[in-house]
Amino acid sequence: MRTVSPAWRDALPKVACVALCVALVGCASAPQERRWLSLPLDAPPSAAAPTSAPASSVAAASTARATPQIRLQRVQIPEYLQSNRVRFRDSAATLAEWPGVRWAERLEIGLTRHLGLQLAELGQAGWICADPCSTVPAGGSLQLNYVVLDHDRPAARLHALAQWTLIPPPGSASASRQGQWRWSETVLEDTPAGQAAAMARVNAAIARDIAQQLRP
């Protein structure tokens, strides 16, 4: 039988204490459970949002559309929002993040998909396609750029400044069409889901405005 030397016998309590501390640190630093956030696809419209034309007039204007007319490019957002972290403004010069919450997909991807769905509902099915498209749309490419898309959490407001451009297809003699849209939306619930819902309402209102501008 191997005997334990007196030096090791004296060191054993210290070794055990160190091991216990390491275990406790490991437990304390265990990754926090995360929730995954997405834009609600069926966002209720803003009370003061632009209204779209009646469904009958939309269908009549879109009857001749047999193939996609417009290619929707990926929505552009400020670089500080290009992350899966859900960020908001806590002052005029600083940003913060909701703890334990991540976007299920990058925000610009979610906004693009949401915008495409909103636009598709305002016209004949298939009149707009998200890039890449299987055909070359006759109406050109639509680019939406959010210069500002900030949730001012202390004020419970979502501020947006968006610019859209319709770029004609190659070889077309048509000029580009542009528009700018500024909006302030109330964040109804002080939660990540409340922020996402406000973003969806703003995106839907912009879709209605763009559809009115591009409708023949």
PDB file of N, CA, C and O in Angstrom, residues 2 22 64 71-73 77 92 120 124 144 156 160 163 165 169 176 194 198:
ATOM      1  N   ARG A   2       0.555   2.187  -0.912  1.00  0.00           N
ATOM      2  CA  ARG A   2       1.344   3.414  -1.004  1.00  0.00           C
ATOM      3  C   ARG A   2       0.915   4.356   0.113  1.00  0.00           C
ATOM      4  O   ARG A   2      -0.267   4.593   0.331  1.00  0.00           O
ATOM      5  N   VAL A  22     -12.788  26.204  -8.290  1.00  0.00           N
ATOM      6  CA  VAL A  22     -12.855  26.091  -9.743  1.00  0.00           C
ATOM      7  C   VAL A  22     -14.235  25.619 -10.177  1.00  0.00           C
ATOM      8  O   VAL A  22     -14.819  26.113 -11.157  1.00  0.00           O
ATOM      9  N   ALA A  64     -52.366  42.746 -64.976  1.00  0.00           N
ATOM     10  CA  ALA A  64     -51.490  42.430 -66.101  1.00  0.00           C
ATOM     11  C   ALA A  64     -50.151  41.861 -65.660  1.00  0.00           C
ATOM     12  O   ALA A  64     -49.342  41.488 -66.502  1.00  0.00           O
ATOM     13  N   ARG A  71     -37.568  43.540 -58.182  1.00  0.00           N
ATOM     14  CA  ARG A  71     -36.661  42.737 -57.357  1.00  0.00           C
ATOM     15  C   ARG A  71     -36.394  43.505 -56.068  1.00  0.00           C
ATOM     16  O   ARG A  71     -35.970  44.653 -56.078  1.00  0.00           O
ATOM     17  N   LEU A  72     -36.633  42.871 -54.932  1.00  0.00           N
ATOM     18  CA  LEU A  72     -36.379  43.486 -53.639  1.00  0.00           C
ATOM     19  C   LEU A  72     -34.977  43.117 -53.161  1.00  0.00           C
ATOM     20  O   LEU A  72     -34.685  41.950 -52.918  1.00  0.00           O
ATOM     21  N   GLN A  73     -34.120  44.107 -53.057  1.00  0.00           N
ATOM     22  CA  GLN A  73     -32.776  43.880 -52.547  1.00  0.00           C
ATOM     23  C   GLN A  73     -32.798  43.881 -51.025  1.00  0.00           C
ATOM     24  O   GLN A  73     -33.772  44.309 -50.393  1.00  0.00           O
ATOM     25  N   ILE A  77     -29.349  48.691 -43.035  1.00  0.00           N
ATOM     26  CA  ILE A  77     -29.562  49.279 -41.720  1.00  0.00           C
ATOM     27  C   ILE A  77     -28.240  49.815 -41.202  1.00  0.00           C
ATOM     28  O   ILE A  77     -27.169  49.455 -41.717  1.00  0.00           O
ATOM     29  N   ALA A  92     -28.845  59.707 -25.918  1.00  0.00           N
ATOM     30  CA  ALA A  92     -28.623  60.229 -27.266  1.00  0.00           C
ATOM     31  C   ALA A  92     -27.326  59.722 -27.867  1.00  0.00           C
ATOM     32  O   ALA A  92     -27.190  59.661 -29.101  1.00  0.00           O
ATOM     33  N   ALA A 120     -46.012  42.036 -50.995  1.00  0.00           N
ATOM     34  CA  ALA A 120     -46.726  41.015 -51.760  1.00  0.00           C
ATOM     35  C   ALA A 120     -48.221  41.053 -51.479  1.00  0.00           C
ATOM     36  O   ALA A 120     -49.039  40.774 -52.360  1.00  0.00           O
ATOM     37  N   GLN A 124     -50.767  41.786 -56.688  1.00  0.00           N
ATOM     38  CA  GLN A 124     -50.983  40.412 -57.141  1.00  0.00           C
ATOM     39  C   GLN A 124     -49.830  39.542 -56.678  1.00  0.00           C
ATOM     40  O   GLN A 124     -48.672  39.965 -56.638  1.00  0.00           O
ATOM     41  N   LEU A 144     -34.276  49.557 -50.054  1.00  0.00           N
ATOM     42  CA  LEU A 144     -34.707  50.340 -48.892  1.00  0.00           C
ATOM     43  C   LEU A 144     -33.535  50.471 -47.931  1.00  0.00           C
ATOM     44  O   LEU A 144     -32.894  49.475 -47.572  1.00  0.00           O
ATOM     45  N   ALA A 156     -39.699  55.483 -24.934  1.00  0.00           N
ATOM     46  CA  ALA A 156     -40.634  54.483 -25.481  1.00  0.00           C
ATOM     47  C   ALA A 156     -41.061  54.849 -26.895  1.00  0.00           C
ATOM     48  O   ALA A 156     -42.239  54.757 -27.262  1.00  0.00           O
ATOM     49  N   ALA A 160     -37.457  56.360 -37.005  1.00  0.00           N
ATOM     50  CA  ALA A 160     -37.004  55.791 -38.276  1.00  0.00           C
ATOM     51  C   ALA A 160     -36.854  56.874 -39.319  1.00  0.00           C
ATOM     52  O   ALA A 160     -37.678  57.786 -39.404  1.00  0.00           O
ATOM     53  N   GLN A 163     -34.941  55.676 -46.665  1.00  0.00           N
ATOM     54  CA  GLN A 163     -34.862  56.138 -48.041  1.00  0.00           C
ATOM     55  C   GLN A 163     -34.994  54.927 -48.951  1.00  0.00           C
ATOM     56  O   GLN A 163     -34.353  53.901 -48.713  1.00  0.00           O
ATOM     57  N   THR A 165     -35.157  53.511 -53.112  1.00  0.00           N
ATOM     58  CA  THR A 165     -34.812  53.822 -54.497  1.00  0.00           C
ATOM     59  C   THR A 165     -35.262  52.676 -55.393  1.00  0.00           C
ATOM     60  O   THR A 165     -35.009  51.511 -55.082  1.00  0.00           O
ATOM     61  N   PRO A 169     -34.195  48.569 -64.676  1.00  0.00           N
ATOM     62  CA  PRO A 169     -33.388  47.436 -65.153  1.00  0.00           C
ATOM     63  C   PRO A 169     -32.338  47.907 -66.144  1.00  0.00           C
ATOM     64  O   PRO A 169     -32.453  48.984 -66.734  1.00  0.00           O
ATOM     65  N   SER A 176     -34.263  56.617 -62.239  1.00  0.00           N
ATOM     66  CA  SER A 176     -34.500  56.063 -60.909  1.00  0.00           C
ATOM     67  C   SER A 176     -35.576  56.869 -60.195  1.00  0.00           C
ATOM     68  O   SER A 176     -35.716  58.077 -60.407  1.00  0.00           O
ATOM     69  N   GLY A 194     -41.796  43.997 -27.607  1.00  0.00           N
ATOM     70  CA  GLY A 194     -42.396  45.289 -27.898  1.00  0.00           C
ATOM     71  C   GLY A 194     -41.588  46.074 -28.905  1.00  0.00           C
ATOM     72  O   GLY A 194     -42.146  46.746 -29.787  1.00  0.00           O
ATOM     73  N   ALA A 198     -42.830  47.137 -32.773  1.00  0.00           N
ATOM     74  CA  ALA A 198     -42.781  48.505 -33.294  1.00  0.00           C
ATOM     75  C   ALA A 198     -42.021  48.554 -34.612  1.00  0.00           C
ATOM     76  O   ALA A 198     -42.414  49.262 -35.548  1.00  0.00           O
TER      77      ALA A 198
END
